[in-house]
Coordinates of C-alpha atoms and ligand atoms in Angstrom, one line a residue:
M23 CA 47.3 20.4 3.0
S24 CA 45.9 17.6 5.2
R25 CA 44.6 17.7 8.8
I26 CA 44.3 14.2 10.3
L27 CA 42.7 13.4 13.7
G28 CA 44.7 10.5 15.3
I29 CA 43.3 8.3 18.0
E30 CA 45.4 5.8 20.1
T31 CA 43.8 3.5 22.7
S32 CA 45.7 0.2 22.3
C33 CA 46.8 0.0 25.9
D34 CA 46.6 2.3 28.9
E35 CA 47.0 5.8 27.3
T36 CA 44.1 7.6 25.6
G37 CA 45.9 9.7 22.9
V38 CA 44.1 12.2 20.7
A39 CA 45.8 14.6 18.3
V40 CA 45.5 16.6 15.1
V41 CA 48.5 16.6 12.7
E42 CA 48.9 18.8 9.7
D43 CA 50.5 17.3 6.5
G44 CA 51.8 14.4 8.6
R45 CA 54.5 16.6 10.0
H46 CA 53.2 19.3 12.3
I47 CA 51.3 18.7 15.6
L48 CA 48.5 21.2 15.9
A49 CA 47.1 19.7 19.2
N50 CA 48.1 16.6 21.1
K51 CA 46.5 15.4 24.3
L52 CA 47.1 12.3 26.4
A53 CA 45.1 10.8 29.3
S54 CA 47.4 8.4 31.1
Q55 CA 46.0 5.7 33.3
A56 CA 49.4 4.6 34.6
S57 CA 48.8 5.7 38.3
E58 CA 45.6 3.7 38.4
H59 CA 47.2 0.5 37.0
A60 CA 50.2 1.0 39.3
L61 CA 48.0 -0.1 42.2
F62 CA 47.9 -3.5 40.5
G63 CA 51.5 -3.6 39.3
G64 CA 50.5 -3.7 35.7
V65 CA 47.7 -2.9 33.2
V66 CA 44.3 -4.3 34.0
P67 CA 42.5 -4.6 30.6
E68 CA 39.0 -4.2 31.9
I69 CA 39.9 -0.9 33.7
A70 CA 41.8 0.3 30.7
S71 CA 38.9 0.0 28.3
R72 CA 36.5 1.6 30.8
R73 CA 38.8 4.6 31.3
H74 CA 39.2 5.1 27.5
T75 CA 35.4 5.2 27.2
E76 CA 35.1 7.8 29.9
V77 CA 37.7 10.2 28.5
I78 CA 37.8 9.9 24.8
S79 CA 34.9 12.2 23.9
Q80 CA 36.1 15.0 26.2
L81 CA 39.7 14.7 25.1
T82 CA 38.7 14.9 21.4
G83 CA 36.6 18.0 22.2
E84 CA 39.6 19.6 23.9
V85 CA 41.8 18.8 20.9
L86 CA 39.3 20.2 18.4
A87 CA 38.7 23.3 20.5
E88 CA 42.5 24.0 20.5
C89 CA 43.1 23.7 16.8
G90 CA 39.7 24.1 15.1
D91 CA 37.6 21.2 13.8
N92 CA 38.1 21.2 10.1
I93 CA 39.4 17.6 9.7
D94 CA 40.1 15.7 6.5
A95 CA 40.3 12.1 7.8
V96 CA 40.2 10.1 11.0
A97 CA 42.9 7.6 11.9
A98 CA 42.9 5.1 14.8
T99 CA 45.0 2.3 16.0
Y100 CA 43.3 -0.9 15.0
G101 CA 45.9 -3.3 16.5
P102 CA 47.9 -4.9 18.0
G103 CA 46.9 -4.3 21.6
L104 CA 44.2 -5.0 24.2
M105 CA 41.0 -5.9 22.4
G106 CA 38.6 -4.0 24.7
S107 CA 40.8 -0.9 24.6
L108 CA 41.3 -1.0 20.8
L109 CA 37.6 -1.3 20.2
V110 CA 36.9 2.0 22.1
G111 CA 39.3 4.0 19.8
V112 CA 38.2 2.2 16.6
N113 CA 34.5 2.6 17.2
F114 CA 34.9 6.2 18.3
A115 CA 36.9 7.0 15.2
K116 CA 34.4 5.3 12.9
A117 CA 31.5 7.0 14.5
F118 CA 33.3 10.4 14.2
A119 CA 34.1 9.6 10.5
Y120 CA 30.5 8.5 9.8
A121 CA 28.9 11.6 11.4
R122 CA 31.1 14.0 9.5
K123 CA 31.3 12.0 6.2
L124 CA 35.1 11.7 6.5
P125 CA 37.4 8.8 5.5
Y126 CA 38.4 6.3 8.2
V127 CA 42.1 5.2 8.2
P128 CA 43.1 2.2 10.3
V129 CA 46.7 2.4 11.5
H130 CA 49.0 -0.4 12.8
H131 CA 50.3 0.6 16.2
L132 CA 53.9 -0.2 15.3
E133 CA 53.6 1.9 12.1
G134 CA 52.5 4.7 14.4
H135 CA 55.7 4.3 16.4
V136 CA 57.8 4.4 13.1
F137 CA 56.0 7.6 12.0
S138 CA 56.6 9.4 15.3
V139 CA 60.0 10.3 13.7
F140 CA 58.3 12.4 11.0
L141 CA 57.0 14.7 13.7
T142 CA 60.6 15.7 14.5
D143 CA 62.4 18.7 13.0
E144 CA 64.8 16.6 10.9
P145 CA 63.2 13.3 9.9
P146 CA 65.1 10.8 7.9
A147 CA 64.5 10.0 4.2
F148 CA 63.6 6.4 3.3
P149 CA 65.2 3.9 3.5
F150 CA 66.2 3.5 7.1
L151 CA 66.3 0.9 9.9
T152 CA 63.9 1.2 12.8
L153 CA 64.4 -0.3 16.2
I154 CA 60.9 -0.6 17.8
V155 CA 61.2 -1.1 21.5
S156 CA 58.0 -1.0 23.6
G157 CA 56.1 -2.8 26.3
G158 CA 54.8 -5.4 23.8
H159 CA 57.4 -5.4 21.0
T160 CA 61.1 -5.5 20.4
C161 CA 62.0 -5.7 16.7
L162 CA 64.2 -4.5 13.9
V163 CA 62.4 -3.4 10.8
A164 CA 63.9 -2.3 7.4
C165 CA 61.7 0.6 6.2
R166 CA 62.6 0.8 2.6
K167 CA 59.5 2.8 1.3
P168 CA 56.5 4.2 3.1
H169 CA 54.3 1.3 4.3
E170 CA 56.7 -1.3 3.0
Y171 CA 58.4 -3.1 5.9
E172 CA 60.7 -6.1 6.3
L173 CA 61.0 -7.7 9.7
L174 CA 64.6 -8.4 10.3
G175 CA 64.5 -9.7 13.8
A176 CA 62.2 -9.7 16.9
T177 CA 62.1 -11.0 20.4
R178 CA 61.6 -14.7 20.9
D179 CA 60.0 -14.2 24.3
D180 CA 59.6 -11.1 26.4
A181 CA 59.7 -7.6 24.9
V182 CA 62.4 -5.3 26.4
G183 CA 59.8 -3.0 27.9
E184 CA 58.1 -6.0 29.4
S185 CA 61.4 -7.1 31.0
F186 CA 61.8 -3.6 32.5
D187 CA 58.3 -3.8 33.9
K188 CA 58.8 -7.4 35.3
V189 CA 62.2 -6.6 36.9
A190 CA 60.8 -3.5 38.4
R191 CA 58.1 -5.7 40.0
L192 CA 60.8 -8.0 41.4
L193 CA 62.6 -5.0 42.8
E194 CA 59.3 -3.6 44.2
L195 CA 59.7 -0.5 42.1
P196 CA 56.5 1.2 40.8
Y197 CA 54.8 0.6 37.5
P198 CA 55.7 1.5 34.7
G199 CA 59.0 -0.2 35.3
G200 CA 61.1 1.6 32.6
P201 CA 61.3 5.0 34.2
S202 CA 61.5 3.5 37.7
I203 CA 64.5 1.3 36.8
Q204 CA 66.2 4.2 35.0
K205 CA 65.9 6.3 38.1
A206 CA 67.0 3.6 40.5
A207 CA 70.0 2.8 38.2
E208 CA 71.3 6.4 38.4
S209 CA 73.0 5.6 41.8
G210 CA 73.9 2.0 41.0
D211 CA 77.0 0.2 39.6
P212 CA 76.2 -1.2 36.1
E213 CA 79.0 -3.7 36.5
A214 CA 78.0 -5.0 40.0
F215 CA 76.3 -8.0 38.3
M216 CA 77.1 -9.6 35.0
F217 CA 73.7 -10.4 33.6
P218 CA 73.3 -12.3 30.3
R219 CA 72.8 -10.6 26.9
G220 CA 70.3 -13.2 25.6
M221 CA 71.1 -14.2 22.0
G222 CA 73.7 -11.5 21.9
S223 CA 76.4 -13.8 20.4
D224 CA 74.1 -15.6 18.0
D225 CA 74.1 -14.7 14.3
S226 CA 70.4 -13.8 14.1
L227 CA 68.9 -10.4 14.6
D228 CA 66.5 -11.8 17.2
F229 CA 66.4 -10.9 20.8
S230 CA 65.6 -12.8 24.0
Y231 CA 64.8 -11.1 27.3
S232 CA 63.3 -13.9 29.5
G233 CA 66.7 -15.2 30.6
L234 CA 67.7 -11.8 31.7
K235 CA 64.6 -11.5 34.0
T236 CA 65.3 -15.0 35.4
A237 CA 68.9 -14.1 36.0
V238 CA 67.8 -11.1 38.1
L239 CA 65.4 -13.3 40.0
Y240 CA 68.2 -15.7 40.9
A241 CA 70.5 -12.9 41.9
L242 CA 67.9 -11.6 44.2
R243 CA 67.5 -15.0 45.8
Q244 CA 71.2 -15.4 46.4
E245 CA 72.0 -11.9 47.6
N246 CA 71.3 -11.0 51.2
G247 CA 70.2 -7.4 51.6
W248 CA 70.5 -6.7 47.8
N249 CA 71.2 -3.2 46.6
V250 CA 68.3 -2.1 44.4
A251 CA 70.4 0.5 42.6
D252 CA 73.1 -2.0 41.6
I253 CA 70.7 -4.6 40.3
A254 CA 68.7 -1.9 38.4
A255 CA 71.9 -0.5 36.9
S256 CA 73.3 -3.9 35.9
F257 CA 69.9 -5.1 34.5
Q258 CA 69.6 -1.8 32.5
A259 CA 73.1 -2.2 31.2
A260 CA 72.5 -5.7 30.0
A261 CA 69.0 -4.9 28.5
I262 CA 70.4 -1.9 26.5
D263 CA 73.6 -3.7 25.5
L264 CA 71.6 -6.4 23.7
L265 CA 69.8 -3.7 21.7
L266 CA 73.1 -2.1 20.7
I267 CA 74.6 -5.4 19.7
K268 CA 71.7 -6.2 17.4
V269 CA 71.3 -2.7 16.0
K270 CA 75.0 -2.6 15.0
R271 CA 74.7 -6.0 13.4
A272 CA 71.6 -5.0 11.5
L273 CA 73.1 -1.8 10.1
K274 CA 76.2 -3.8 9.0
E275 CA 74.2 -6.5 7.3
T276 CA 71.6 -4.3 5.6
R277 CA 73.8 -1.2 4.9
L278 CA 70.7 0.9 5.6
P279 CA 71.9 4.6 5.8
A280 CA 70.1 5.8 9.0
L281 CA 68.6 4.5 12.2
V282 CA 65.3 5.4 13.9
A283 CA 64.6 4.3 17.4
A284 CA 60.9 4.4 18.5
G285 CA 58.6 3.2 21.2
G286 CA 58.4 3.6 25.0
V287 CA 61.9 2.2 25.7
A288 CA 63.4 4.7 23.3
A289 CA 62.8 7.2 26.1
N290 CA 65.5 5.4 28.0
R291 CA 68.4 7.8 28.7
L292 CA 71.2 5.1 28.5
L293 CA 69.8 3.8 25.2
R294 CA 69.6 7.3 23.7
E295 CA 73.1 8.2 24.8
R296 CA 74.7 5.0 23.6
L297 CA 72.9 5.2 20.2
T298 CA 74.2 8.7 19.7
A299 CA 77.7 7.9 20.8
E300 CA 78.2 4.5 19.1
I301 CA 76.3 4.4 15.9
G302 CA 78.1 5.9 12.9
E303 CA 75.0 6.4 10.7
P304 CA 72.6 9.3 11.5
V305 CA 70.4 8.4 14.5
H306 CA 66.8 9.7 14.8
V307 CA 65.1 9.4 18.1
P308 CA 61.8 11.3 18.8
P309 CA 61.5 13.4 21.9
L310 CA 60.3 11.5 25.0
S311 CA 56.7 12.6 24.7
L312 CA 56.5 11.0 21.2
C313 CA 58.3 7.8 22.2
V314 CA 55.5 6.6 24.6
D315 CA 52.1 5.9 23.1
N316 CA 50.3 9.1 21.7
G317 CA 47.7 10.1 19.2
A318 CA 50.1 12.3 17.1
M319 CA 52.1 9.3 15.8
I320 CA 48.8 7.6 14.7
A321 CA 47.8 10.8 12.9
A322 CA 51.2 11.1 11.2
A323 CA 51.0 7.5 10.0
G324 CA 47.3 8.0 9.1
A325 CA 48.2 11.1 7.0
S326 CA 50.7 9.1 4.9
R327 CA 48.3 6.1 4.6
W328 CA 45.5 8.4 3.5
A329 CA 47.8 10.1 1.0
H330 CA 48.6 6.7 -0.4
G331 CA 44.9 5.8 -0.7
Y332 CA 44.6 3.4 2.2
T333 CA 41.2 3.9 3.8
A334 CA 38.7 1.3 5.2
G335 CA 35.0 0.8 5.4
L336 CA 33.0 1.1 8.6
S337 CA 32.8 -2.7 8.9
S338 CA 36.6 -2.9 9.5
S339 CA 37.3 -3.7 13.1
A340 CA 40.1 -4.0 15.7
C341 CA 42.7 -6.9 15.8
A342 CA 44.5 -7.8 19.0
T343 CA 47.4 -9.5 17.4
I344 CA 48.6 -8.6 13.9
P345 CA 52.1 -8.4 12.5
L346 CA 53.4 -5.2 10.9
T347 CA 54.7 -7.0 7.8
Ligands
LIG27 O1 55.3 2.3 23.5 P1 54.8 2.3 24.9 O2 54.3 3.5 25.5 O3 53.6 1.3 24.9 C1 53.6 0.1 24.2 O4 53.3 0.1 23.0 O5 53.9 -1.0 24.8 O6 55.9 1.6 25.8 C2 55.7 1.3 27.1 C3 56.9 0.6 27.7 C4 56.8 0.1 29.1 O7 57.2 -1.2 29.2 C5 57.7 1.1 29.9 O8 58.2 0.5 31.1 C6 58.7 1.4 28.9 O9 58.0 1.5 27.6 N1 59.5 2.6 29.2 C7 60.8 2.7 29.4 C8 61.1 4.0 29.7 N2 60.0 4.8 29.6 C9 59.0 3.9 29.3 N3 61.7 1.7 29.5 C10 63.0 2.0 29.8 N4 63.4 3.3 30.1 C11 62.5 4.3 30.1 N5 62.9 5.5 30.4
LIG28 ZN1 53.4 1.6 21.8

């Protein structure tokens, strides 16, 4: 039996959790800074790292008070993400590990998203295909064995979550853009505008989202008295359609037997509905609270890394940009 403390501070959420055996959440707390960054229309890195510093000790104390403080190892996101924010979590985790003579396990943020699926009631067995869709990443990864990944395709420019955030700004909807656009789209016509599906007809498994954002900008310039709901619905339809096109192609090409969707954009209702309705293979999508950044997914990935013997010394640091593969 293992009990892993997981710490996530790569962006604007401070996440702390304890997970047992990589499968069961014993305590999971999140301090979101979204409302503060919303004032600026996006994440302000300096504010993000300061807030992590202010709340991380207390949040950890609350988590340990809830589930008891016998911990076997400490895992933290070491990258990719905002350097100042990552350093808060990494240094806190290392200090905690040093003080209690515990192993320290660095975890790649995207591996955390992949492992969020093992916190669900019916996780997939390896191998499977993972669609990782977040504010910073859009990629398709073949997960053949634990900790062995093959990058099949990725965005050439903006991430899909980033395009939701940028288009929300154009539409003067609040940050974070994903939930705002989803809400606005509820009363809109997804066929009102035919926005491009960037790289949708090309043979690769790569994505492009910058053209979609520009198309929305041009539509706004041309329209007089534009209807926010119609633009949001048409944008969302195009953004999600491109994900479906590439997922279907990847499953066909790789013949992987199951699909996992993870990351903040996997909270999107249209994406979840379309994956369930249109993909023949079993589809695994974590609940909304585990799609957005959280400490439990880092603890789950850390548990598996620890079991496979991956630990690091206290001289290991954070890394703002680092590929999963
Ligand atoms: O995984 P995440 O919490 O942080 C990163 O690793 O980036 O993802 C955040 C992203 C943001 O771009 C946010 O707008 C998007 O996920 N997002 C959504 C939804 N909820 C969050 N995008 C579309 N629909 C949603 N319901
Ligand atoms: Zn994330």
